[in-house]
């Protein structure tokens, strides 16, 4: 639950401004059987008539069983025939109906590719579908906006709406500390957008933009994962099914590739980065965990081997790196997971994650509502007992107020606020230091002035004392108690001279 709490508190109003949707025309593929066809042929053997066996009664269960029978009535097991085919109701046609319904409706799959620039993300998408869906660019990318590409694919009569999300310019800034923030914000916004669409009165035009899978491309190098790779995959794994892949694996030798895989897998384990975290089936999660990171090669070019067979791959002086050869790379294994055997698992896992997200989102909005009302614990329990009251409380707080209360979850905004606070603290500290220096200087001047005033006062007192003695007719000898400074100010006082009285 903690891993999706942060994703609840990001704002959205339609599509973010950093998205440039792009649309393409229909493409037809005739390679692999469709996932829905496999589902219809292999996974719809669940219809089975089971009779209810009588349970041994005990004294404590008689009353409960009687109440249950009164509520449900008599549960009867129908007799659908003796197996000779003369009494069938048509239930065996349900899988076929489901198959035709799936063909009419089609499928939808959203895949995101993320990673540093130049790792072959666009080439991989073209290789995965065997068509030049995206235009490859060998020039430096000038934009850093998330780009959406939508396609209508068809294979053996089954339509698939494919959404490929590219992240150009990732990690090319001077400061890449939060380079992953726009990607995670985009993923969170799709959940929020789907939730808001479900709340609308008319949902016929509801369009699912949730991301089902994210492939993170790791640059081929001998230094392992960078800090940006670790931070990005850790945040992405909290929001989407993450699958790390090693890009351009043909740049490694066999031993170096094996060593690099172990290094990446160990880093994923130490950093607690989950792969395929939201997939429901445990065996599939374990298999993906054992296979990652996938070493892939991308190309749509065909080359002739020495035996005359055309293969897809990349040609070098030493030979051909075959894309669909499991001894050369893991492309076939990854394609089976994405488009073959486990596409529906990725889609259904997104639904499971969305339900968790929706529960946390609505509960946080509900808490924000009751916090403004200041309800007691007893009143809160009454609200929880009534679903209608919760619904009313949920809609009582406006969306704008809730959005304002959740702005603090943006990591970039939080970092800027922290930096501004630190900068402000330094300015305040410098000003306080200057004020202390000014205060010390003023105190020193004040002490000097007080000393001067005290000396002047003492001189006045002494001079007045001398005047009083002169007026009284007293004489002073050389052992006068007055200091030299006082005597020096007298016009007629000299050292060793006795003053005469006025007569």
XYZ file of C-alpha atoms in Angstrom:
503
model
C 0.000 0.000 0.000
C 2.902 2.373 0.720
C 4.285 2.042 -2.773
C 1.199 3.645 -4.292
C 0.576 6.343 -1.702
C 2.880 8.798 -3.478
C 1.156 8.175 -6.761
C -2.169 9.261 -5.270
C -0.971 12.827 -4.705
C -0.122 14.068 -8.179
C -2.368 16.470 -10.112
C -4.007 16.039 -13.506
C -6.319 17.890 -15.808
C -6.750 15.825 -18.934
C -3.450 14.989 -20.575
C -0.385 16.736 -19.167
C 1.069 19.577 -21.184
C 4.285 17.659 -21.803
C 2.594 15.065 -24.030
C 2.567 15.151 -27.798
C 0.135 12.508 -29.103
C 0.996 11.079 -32.464
C -1.256 8.843 -34.507
C -0.446 6.368 -37.211
C -2.416 4.342 -39.693
C -3.343 0.682 -39.588
C -0.763 -2.030 -39.875
C -1.424 -5.722 -40.360
C 0.758 -8.420 -38.820
C 0.551 -12.102 -39.649
C 3.042 -13.802 -37.407
C 1.833 -14.964 -34.023
C -1.635 -16.180 -32.919
C -3.619 -13.566 -31.045
C -3.731 -13.629 -27.232
C -7.502 -13.611 -27.190
C -7.587 -16.554 -29.578
C -5.324 -18.506 -27.242
C -7.515 -17.479 -24.336
C -10.631 -18.695 -26.119
C -9.075 -21.997 -27.141
C -7.108 -22.883 -24.025
C -8.574 -21.126 -21.001
C -12.340 -21.451 -21.238
C -12.693 -24.966 -19.838
C -14.148 -23.695 -16.565
C -17.816 -24.607 -17.129
C -18.564 -27.620 -15.004
C -21.692 -28.843 -13.191
C -21.021 -29.749 -9.574
C -23.542 -31.299 -7.208
C -23.754 -30.193 -3.588
C -22.934 -33.056 -1.263
C -24.903 -33.185 2.014
C -22.923 -32.053 5.042
C -23.058 -33.957 8.302
C -25.305 -32.046 10.671
C -24.468 -31.189 14.221
C -26.582 -29.676 16.935
C -24.839 -26.313 16.614
C -25.317 -26.098 12.824
C -28.973 -27.056 12.504
C -30.295 -23.570 13.101
C -27.753 -21.906 10.777
C -28.544 -24.388 8.000
C -32.266 -23.840 8.426
C -31.779 -20.084 8.177
C -29.652 -20.471 5.073
C -32.225 -22.691 3.404
C -34.895 -20.171 4.170
C -32.815 -17.441 2.589
C -31.603 -19.258 -0.525
C -34.307 -21.822 -0.988
C -33.599 -25.355 -2.158
C -30.326 -25.748 -4.073
C -30.882 -28.303 -6.794
C -28.447 -29.961 -9.201
C -29.936 -30.064 -12.699
C -29.812 -33.229 -14.742
C -28.535 -32.135 -18.139
C -28.698 -35.503 -19.762
C -27.094 -38.880 -19.684
C -24.232 -37.925 -21.981
C -25.815 -39.159 -25.223
C -26.226 -35.600 -26.475
C -30.030 -35.608 -26.502
C -30.488 -32.978 -23.758
C -28.057 -30.048 -24.083
C -28.836 -26.447 -23.181
C -26.023 -24.874 -25.214
C -23.581 -23.963 -22.444
C -20.727 -25.469 -24.437
C -21.126 -22.585 -26.883
C -20.137 -19.974 -24.302
C -16.405 -20.173 -25.084
C -17.159 -19.714 -28.773
C -19.374 -16.727 -27.994
C -16.648 -15.270 -25.849
C -14.187 -15.741 -28.671
C -16.369 -13.910 -31.193
C -17.030 -11.138 -28.682
C -13.299 -10.706 -28.112
C -12.673 -10.540 -31.853
C -15.318 -7.845 -32.259
C -14.110 -5.792 -29.320
C -10.399 -6.268 -29.909
C -7.658 -5.617 -27.410
C -5.736 -2.673 -26.055
C -2.174 -2.658 -24.812
C -0.113 0.293 -23.594
C 3.634 -0.087 -23.340
C 6.172 2.488 -22.203
C 9.858 2.472 -23.088
C 12.166 4.462 -20.824
C 15.881 4.825 -20.474
C 18.823 6.975 -21.548
C 18.952 8.348 -25.067
C 20.623 6.221 -27.709
C 19.731 2.847 -26.196
C 17.537 1.747 -29.111
C 14.039 2.213 -27.669
C 12.488 3.151 -31.011
C 14.313 0.349 -32.802
C 13.013 -2.171 -30.284
C 9.362 -1.171 -30.859
C 9.812 -1.570 -34.606
C 11.527 -4.916 -34.105
C 8.859 -6.171 -31.699
C 6.063 -5.670 -34.244
C 8.097 -6.352 -37.348
C 7.181 -3.025 -38.935
C 8.638 0.439 -39.083
C 5.972 1.924 -36.832
C 8.217 4.699 -35.535
C 10.708 6.748 -37.459
C 14.205 6.286 -36.160
C 16.343 9.384 -35.706
C 20.117 9.411 -35.545
C 20.261 13.102 -34.648
C 20.351 14.385 -31.051
C 16.852 14.726 -29.644
C 15.855 18.343 -29.136
C 12.650 17.690 -27.175
C 12.214 16.151 -23.749
C 8.444 15.791 -23.845
C 6.780 12.429 -23.387
C 5.466 11.292 -26.770
C 2.472 9.013 -27.353
C 2.225 6.875 -30.494
C -1.049 5.051 -31.198
C -1.521 2.294 -33.772
C -4.268 -0.050 -34.933
C -2.715 -3.476 -35.519
C -4.440 -6.557 -36.827
C -3.342 -10.165 -36.810
C -5.450 -13.070 -38.089
C -8.528 -10.865 -37.929
C -7.965 -9.798 -34.313
C -7.578 -6.003 -33.842
C -5.195 -4.606 -31.254
C -4.983 -0.958 -30.275
C -1.351 -0.400 -29.399
C -0.134 2.645 -27.502
C 3.635 3.071 -27.410
C 4.921 5.774 -25.072
C 8.424 7.074 -25.708
C 10.551 9.201 -23.372
C 12.999 11.131 -25.595
C 15.730 13.180 -23.977
C 15.657 11.164 -20.754
C 18.737 11.826 -18.614
C 20.202 14.507 -20.857
C 19.846 17.425 -18.452
C 22.682 18.889 -16.444
C 20.925 17.893 -13.236
C 19.310 14.447 -13.607
C 18.412 13.961 -9.954
C 14.691 13.910 -10.729
C 14.760 12.993 -14.408
C 12.308 10.193 -13.625
C 9.682 12.558 -12.151
C 7.906 13.436 -15.451
C 7.572 9.725 -16.277
C 6.124 8.729 -12.915
C 3.842 11.755 -12.985
C 2.554 10.697 -16.393
C 1.816 7.159 -15.133
C 0.019 8.501 -12.063
C -1.982 10.907 -14.180
C -3.304 8.078 -16.351
C -4.731 6.362 -13.257
C -6.317 9.613 -12.153
C -7.662 10.287 -15.633
C -9.244 6.828 -15.755
C -10.766 7.351 -12.309
C -12.246 10.705 -13.286
C -13.664 9.247 -16.498
C -15.406 6.526 -14.487
C -17.110 9.199 -12.363
C -18.672 10.878 -15.391
C -22.402 10.373 -16.105
C -21.695 9.192 -19.656
C -18.888 6.675 -19.979
C -19.434 5.409 -23.491
C -16.367 7.286 -24.709
C -14.132 6.131 -21.860
C -10.644 5.505 -23.239
C -8.114 3.536 -21.247
C -4.680 5.192 -21.187
C -3.224 3.294 -18.229
C 0.279 1.928 -18.736
C 0.382 -1.867 -18.620
C 4.123 -2.380 -18.835
C 7.330 -0.325 -18.767
C 10.579 -1.484 -20.339
C 13.607 0.255 -18.871
C 16.619 0.193 -21.194
C 20.008 -0.119 -19.523
C 23.020 1.290 -21.330
C 25.630 -1.370 -22.204
C 28.714 -0.529 -20.146
C 31.114 -2.168 -17.746
C 30.298 0.094 -14.796
C 26.863 -1.352 -13.997
C 23.776 0.672 -13.163
C 24.073 4.401 -12.652
C 22.440 6.326 -9.827
C 19.829 7.568 -12.301
C 19.053 3.986 -13.378
C 18.583 2.838 -9.786
C 16.424 5.816 -8.770
C 14.306 5.630 -11.929
C 13.617 1.892 -11.736
C 12.878 2.088 -8.020
C 10.191 4.724 -8.610
C 8.786 3.060 -11.723
C 8.487 -0.328 -10.017
C 6.057 1.214 -7.507
C 3.648 2.231 -10.247
C 3.855 -0.176 -13.180
C 5.077 -3.620 -14.194
C 8.780 -2.939 -14.673
C 10.926 -5.089 -16.971
C 14.629 -4.104 -17.200
C 16.384 -4.856 -20.490
C 20.022 -4.534 -21.544
C 20.117 -2.548 -24.748
C 22.489 -3.404 -27.611
C 23.637 -6.574 -25.914
C 25.604 -7.543 -29.044
C 28.293 -5.097 -27.899
C 29.221 -7.566 -25.126
C 31.089 -10.799 -25.430
C 29.376 -13.867 -24.009
C 31.363 -13.802 -20.772
C 31.042 -10.040 -20.343
C 27.280 -10.220 -20.908
C 26.898 -12.962 -18.330
C 28.943 -10.951 -15.842
C 26.983 -7.761 -16.531
C 23.677 -9.590 -16.049
C 24.789 -10.868 -12.655
C 25.896 -7.384 -11.669
C 22.568 -5.819 -12.661
C 20.552 -8.557 -10.965
C 22.528 -8.137 -7.746
C 21.943 -4.384 -7.803
C 18.206 -4.938 -8.278
C 18.192 -7.265 -5.282
C 20.186 -4.935 -3.020
C 18.092 -1.892 -3.959
C 14.831 -3.868 -3.544
C 13.650 -3.071 -7.066
C 10.685 -5.300 -7.939
C 10.088 -6.551 -11.484
C 6.550 -7.357 -12.612
C 5.388 -6.506 -9.107
C 1.669 -6.322 -9.872
C 1.312 -9.545 -11.845
C -1.182 -11.732 -10.008
C 0.262 -15.126 -10.915
C 3.192 -15.894 -8.627
C 4.843 -18.353 -11.029
C 4.968 -15.713 -13.769
C 6.454 -13.155 -11.384
C 9.121 -15.635 -10.352
C 9.958 -16.518 -13.947
C 10.329 -12.858 -14.899
C 12.475 -12.278 -11.837
C 14.770 -15.127 -12.891
C 15.055 -13.921 -16.492
C 15.657 -10.193 -15.963
C 17.498 -8.306 -17.209
C 16.679 -9.358 -20.766
C 19.543 -8.917 -23.218
C 18.079 -7.705 -26.502
C 19.163 -6.718 -29.996
C 17.046 -4.549 -32.279
C 16.875 -4.573 -36.072
C 14.386 -5.157 -38.891
C 17.029 -6.014 -41.463
C 17.364 -9.496 -42.936
C 20.712 -11.058 -43.720
C 21.689 -14.315 -45.363
C 23.550 -16.879 -43.326
C 26.175 -19.239 -44.687
C 23.504 -21.920 -45.141
C 21.456 -19.576 -47.331
C 18.697 -18.883 -44.769
C 17.502 -15.319 -44.277
C 17.490 -14.237 -40.637
C 16.690 -10.971 -38.914
C 19.682 -9.487 -37.152
C 22.731 -7.273 -37.335
C 25.633 -8.127 -39.576
C 29.258 -7.738 -38.526
C 32.573 -8.785 -39.992
C 32.710 -11.770 -37.696
C 29.168 -12.908 -38.480
C 25.484 -12.171 -37.839
C 23.915 -11.441 -34.454
C 20.507 -13.089 -34.865
C 17.623 -11.448 -33.074
C 15.390 -14.513 -32.903
C 18.184 -16.856 -31.840
C 17.983 -17.576 -28.096
C 21.724 -18.228 -28.042
C 22.392 -14.670 -29.200
C 19.844 -12.636 -27.188
C 16.634 -12.841 -25.139
C 14.379 -11.090 -27.653
C 12.165 -14.144 -28.227
C 11.636 -14.646 -24.484
C 10.705 -11.008 -24.015
C 8.351 -11.058 -27.010
C 6.531 -14.082 -25.608
C 5.940 -12.239 -22.337
C 4.813 -8.982 -23.945
C 2.791 -10.133 -26.955
C 2.483 -13.888 -26.731
C 1.634 -15.833 -23.632
C 1.381 -13.168 -20.954
C -0.129 -10.049 -22.507
C -3.436 -10.604 -20.709
C -1.586 -11.127 -17.424
C 0.001 -7.683 -17.789
C -3.384 -6.098 -18.552
C -5.161 -7.821 -15.655
C -2.352 -6.934 -13.252
C -2.855 -3.285 -14.149
C -6.517 -3.644 -13.225
C -5.525 -5.072 -9.836
C -3.076 -2.237 -9.224
C -5.691 0.301 -10.322
C -8.174 -1.001 -7.740
C -5.584 -0.514 -5.002
C -4.809 2.948 -6.334
C -8.496 3.833 -6.507
C -9.107 2.684 -2.933
C -6.236 4.764 -1.545
C -7.143 7.793 -3.666
C -10.776 7.833 -2.612
C -9.974 7.160 1.028
C -7.483 10.035 1.124
C -10.076 12.331 -0.385
C -12.601 11.079 2.170
C -10.161 11.796 5.030
C -9.579 15.283 3.651
C -13.335 15.847 3.758
C -13.882 14.688 7.339
C -10.792 16.564 8.518
C -12.404 19.831 7.455
C -15.585 18.925 9.387
C -13.801 17.918 12.605
C -15.900 14.788 13.230
C -15.592 12.688 16.376
C -14.612 9.021 16.371
C -18.213 7.946 17.046
C -19.533 10.002 14.144
C -16.793 8.614 11.930
C -17.826 5.047 12.757
C -21.398 5.858 11.745
C -20.172 7.164 8.417
C -18.119 4.004 7.789
C -21.213 1.913 8.460
C -23.070 3.560 5.616
C -21.709 3.491 2.083
C -24.049 6.293 1.061
C -22.686 8.593 3.765
C -19.129 7.879 2.634
C -20.132 8.697 -0.931
C -21.702 11.977 0.173
C -18.661 12.895 2.234
C -16.363 12.036 -0.654
C -18.170 14.423 -2.995
C -18.501 17.136 -0.371
C -14.931 18.335 -0.790
C -14.185 19.951 -4.120
C -11.530 18.523 -6.371
C -9.658 21.831 -6.415
C -9.293 21.787 -2.629
C -8.023 18.215 -2.691
C -5.590 18.962 -5.509
C -4.200 21.875 -3.515
C -3.662 19.620 -0.502
C -1.725 17.025 -2.532
C 0.742 19.297 -4.303
C 3.391 18.498 -1.723
C 3.941 15.050 -3.228
C 5.729 16.365 -6.328
C 9.434 15.502 -5.750
C 10.651 18.361 -7.936
C 8.494 20.859 -6.041
C 9.576 19.409 -2.704
C 13.238 19.650 -3.723
C 12.821 23.262 -4.853
C 11.082 24.120 -1.595
C 13.877 22.469 0.370
C 16.523 24.369 -1.568
C 14.679 27.645 -1.086
C 14.407 26.949 2.640
C 18.130 26.192 2.840
C 18.953 29.334 0.874
C 16.662 31.413 3.058
C 18.231 29.898 6.196
C 21.709 30.878 4.946
C 20.528 34.440 4.240
C 18.934 34.689 7.685
C 22.061 33.285 9.318
C 24.282 35.833 7.540
C 21.984 38.677 8.482
C 21.894 37.544 12.110
C 25.680 37.414 12.099
C 25.835 40.960 10.724
C 23.295 42.154 13.295
C 25.359 40.609 16.093
C 28.482 42.366 14.799
C 26.585 45.653 14.595
C 25.243 45.165 18.091
C 28.721 44.426 19.454
C 30.132 47.531 17.768
C 27.297 49.667 19.181
C 27.774 48.218 22.665
C 31.518 48.949 22.489
C 30.846 52.551 21.423
C 28.273 52.912 24.170
C 30.753 51.662 26.770
C 33.363 54.105 25.465
C 30.905 56.992 25.673
C 29.839 55.935 29.166
C 33.479 55.869 30.294
C 34.065 59.322 28.832
C 30.907 60.619 30.528
C 32.024 59.109 33.826
C 35.469 60.714 33.515
C 33.943 64.087 32.698
C 31.614 63.752 35.640
C 34.511 62.911 37.964
C 36.460 65.930 36.695
C 33.481 68.176 37.282
C 33.098 66.839 40.810
C 36.777 67.352 41.541
C 36.813 70.828 40.060
C 33.779 71.758 42.100
C 35.524 70.385 45.159
C 38.570 72.573 44.484
C 36.358 75.597 43.979
C 34.640 74.913 47.257
C 37.981 74.634 49.049
C 39.241 77.846 47.489
C 36.116 79.677 48.517
C 36.477 78.320 52.058
C 40.078 79.654 52.310
C 41.822 76.286 52.535
C 45.410 75.713 51.403
C 46.715 72.683 49.528
C 50.183 71.251 49.836
C 52.130 69.005 47.423
C 50.261 65.912 48.646
C 47.049 66.890 47.008
C 44.541 64.118 46.556
C 43.638 65.357 43.072
C 45.120 63.666 40.075
C 47.371 65.256 37.530
C 44.668 65.269 34.880
C 42.410 67.387 37.048
C 45.187 69.779 38.005
C 46.314 70.140 34.417
C 42.926 71.608 33.561
C 43.286 74.340 36.083
C 44.782 77.571 34.731
C 46.648 78.582 37.874
C 47.548 75.083 39.221
C 51.132 73.939 38.924
C 52.897 71.017 40.475
C 54.415 71.859 43.927
C 52.594 75.215 44.221
C 50.251 76.009 47.123
C 47.128 77.914 46.287
C 46.406 80.975 48.353
C 43.038 81.803 49.620
C 40.876 84.745 48.484
C 40.825 87.514 51.028
